[in-house]
Amino acid sequence: MRKPFIGGNWKMNTDSKAAVQLAKDVAQKCAGLLDKVDVSVCPPFVYLASVKNAIGSAKLGLGAQNVYFEAKGAFTGEISCSMLKDLGCKDVIIGHSERRHVIGESNELINKKLIAAIDAGLLPIFCVGELIEERKAGKTDSVVKEQIQKGLAGITVEKAKAITIAYEPVWAIGTGLTATPQQAQDVHLMIRQLIADMYNKEFAAQIRIQYGGSANAGNAAVLMSQPDVDGLLVGGASLKADDFAAMIKAAAEAKK
Ligand code: PEP
């Protein structure tokens, strides 16, 4: 049985006061659920330390939204894996669609980041997903396959155990257009079969695959009821503690 995993991607939102308050509210509202569901919040870099402090001893995980693959040196504006570890991060989002399509990150760069993060002891949330024109052209599976094959290039099964995959159709992120539960399930199953081909069936049965894209308190239960949907990566709805807590509860219920 795969333990559900819900991540909150705060993106470039909150300020120092709001970030601390949100972290405290989430920790308090989901306190009774953290044995059943893994939950991480991913604030902007600049609030990681204060959010870690606000979380205190709660079992809530802390994640970053990005990382650079080099260990140190002349990389102005970048943040290393050891810096994230130093601040108490457990997870790191890698390959989010906004980094692929707004900032221009390639599959090759994402691969380097995944390798560096795993080697540093971080747990990557590795995002993949197709554009609307790719879906309309029937290319969803081939696009997602290529992202996964190139992203995981050279990563052994032992190392890949650190990874959660997040299937996030780009057309569903921040748009209010959620994939139907069946659309999500179809791609999740395809990903699991791909992982079985690339690695082995046992690992494919273990790896967690989150869905992301306008998931909210209203649709979390039906998305989580799909057999290959093991969690959610949540943007907008993770900024509202009540909604985020409701989604965590829905995940716990769906997988009991
Ligand atoms: C995300 O940022 O990963 C995301 C899924 O955003 P939203 O839930 O707002 O669509």
Short mmCIF file of C-alpha atoms in Angstrom, two decimals, residues 81-165:
data_model
loop_
_atom_site.label_atom_id
_atom_site.label_comp_id
_atom_site.label_asym_id
_atom_site.label_seq_id
_atom_site.Cartn_x
_atom_site.Cartn_y
_atom_site.Cartn_z
CA CYS A 81 21.02 21.05 -2.32
CA SER A 82 23.18 21.37 0.80
CA MET A 83 21.67 24.80 1.50
CA LEU A 84 18.20 23.25 1.39
CA LYS A 85 19.30 20.43 3.69
CA ASP A 86 20.82 22.98 6.01
CA LEU A 87 17.43 24.70 6.33
CA GLY A 88 15.68 21.42 7.15
CA CYS A 89 14.13 20.66 3.77
CA LYS A 90 13.05 17.09 3.13
CA ASP A 91 11.58 17.50 -0.36
CA VAL A 92 12.32 19.54 -3.45
CA ILE A 93 10.07 20.12 -6.47
CA ILE A 94 12.05 19.59 -9.68
CA GLY A 95 10.86 20.19 -13.24
CA HIS A 96 7.67 22.06 -12.40
CA SER A 97 5.92 23.17 -15.60
CA GLU A 98 6.45 26.83 -14.72
CA ARG A 99 10.19 26.18 -14.62
CA ARG A 100 10.07 24.17 -17.84
CA HIS A 101 7.89 26.59 -19.79
CA VAL A 102 8.41 30.02 -18.19
CA ILE A 103 12.08 29.74 -17.20
CA GLY A 104 13.01 27.29 -19.99
CA GLU A 105 14.42 24.31 -18.08
CA SER A 106 15.30 21.32 -20.27
CA ASN A 107 14.95 17.61 -19.54
CA GLU A 108 18.75 17.46 -19.34
CA LEU A 109 18.94 20.18 -16.68
CA ILE A 110 16.12 18.53 -14.74
CA ASN A 111 18.05 15.23 -14.85
CA LYS A 112 21.12 16.91 -13.34
CA LYS A 113 18.97 18.45 -10.61
CA LEU A 114 17.34 15.10 -9.79
CA ILE A 115 20.73 13.40 -9.50
CA ALA A 116 22.17 16.16 -7.30
CA ALA A 117 19.10 16.25 -5.05
CA ILE A 118 19.05 12.48 -4.49
CA ASP A 119 22.79 12.41 -3.82
CA ALA A 120 22.30 15.13 -1.21
CA GLY A 121 19.57 13.15 0.55
CA LEU A 122 16.63 15.25 -0.65
CA LEU A 123 13.40 13.64 -1.87
CA PRO A 124 12.51 15.08 -5.29
CA ILE A 125 8.96 15.64 -6.49
CA PHE A 126 9.65 15.21 -10.20
CA CYS A 127 7.01 17.00 -12.32
CA VAL A 128 5.99 15.99 -15.82
CA GLY A 129 3.05 16.88 -18.03
CA GLU A 130 1.90 17.83 -21.48
CA LEU A 131 0.80 21.13 -23.03
CA ILE A 132 -2.77 21.49 -24.30
CA GLU A 133 -1.65 21.34 -27.94
CA GLU A 134 0.26 18.14 -27.20
CA ARG A 135 -2.84 16.57 -25.63
CA LYS A 136 -5.01 17.66 -28.55
CA ALA A 137 -2.48 16.14 -30.96
CA GLY A 138 -2.64 12.80 -29.09
CA LYS A 139 0.94 13.20 -27.86
CA THR A 140 0.33 13.07 -24.10
CA ASP A 141 1.90 9.66 -23.56
CA SER A 142 4.93 10.29 -25.77
CA VAL A 143 5.66 13.70 -24.19
CA VAL A 144 5.36 12.37 -20.64
CA LYS A 145 7.42 9.28 -21.52
CA GLU A 146 10.21 11.40 -22.95
CA GLN A 147 10.22 13.68 -19.88
CA ILE A 148 10.47 10.65 -17.59
CA GLN A 149 13.08 8.77 -19.63
CA LYS A 150 15.31 11.83 -19.99
CA GLY A 151 14.68 13.01 -16.44
CA LEU A 152 15.60 9.65 -14.93
CA ALA A 153 18.54 8.93 -17.26
CA GLY A 154 21.37 7.25 -15.38
CA ILE A 155 19.41 7.06 -12.10
CA THR A 156 19.50 3.56 -10.62
CA VAL A 157 16.49 1.92 -9.04
CA GLU A 158 18.00 2.38 -5.58
CA LYS A 159 18.34 6.12 -6.16
CA ALA A 160 14.96 6.43 -7.92
CA LYS A 161 13.32 5.24 -4.67
CA ALA A 162 13.78 8.79 -3.38
CA ILE A 163 11.50 10.18 -6.09
CA THR A 164 7.79 10.96 -6.21
CA ILE A 165 6.51 11.64 -9.72
#
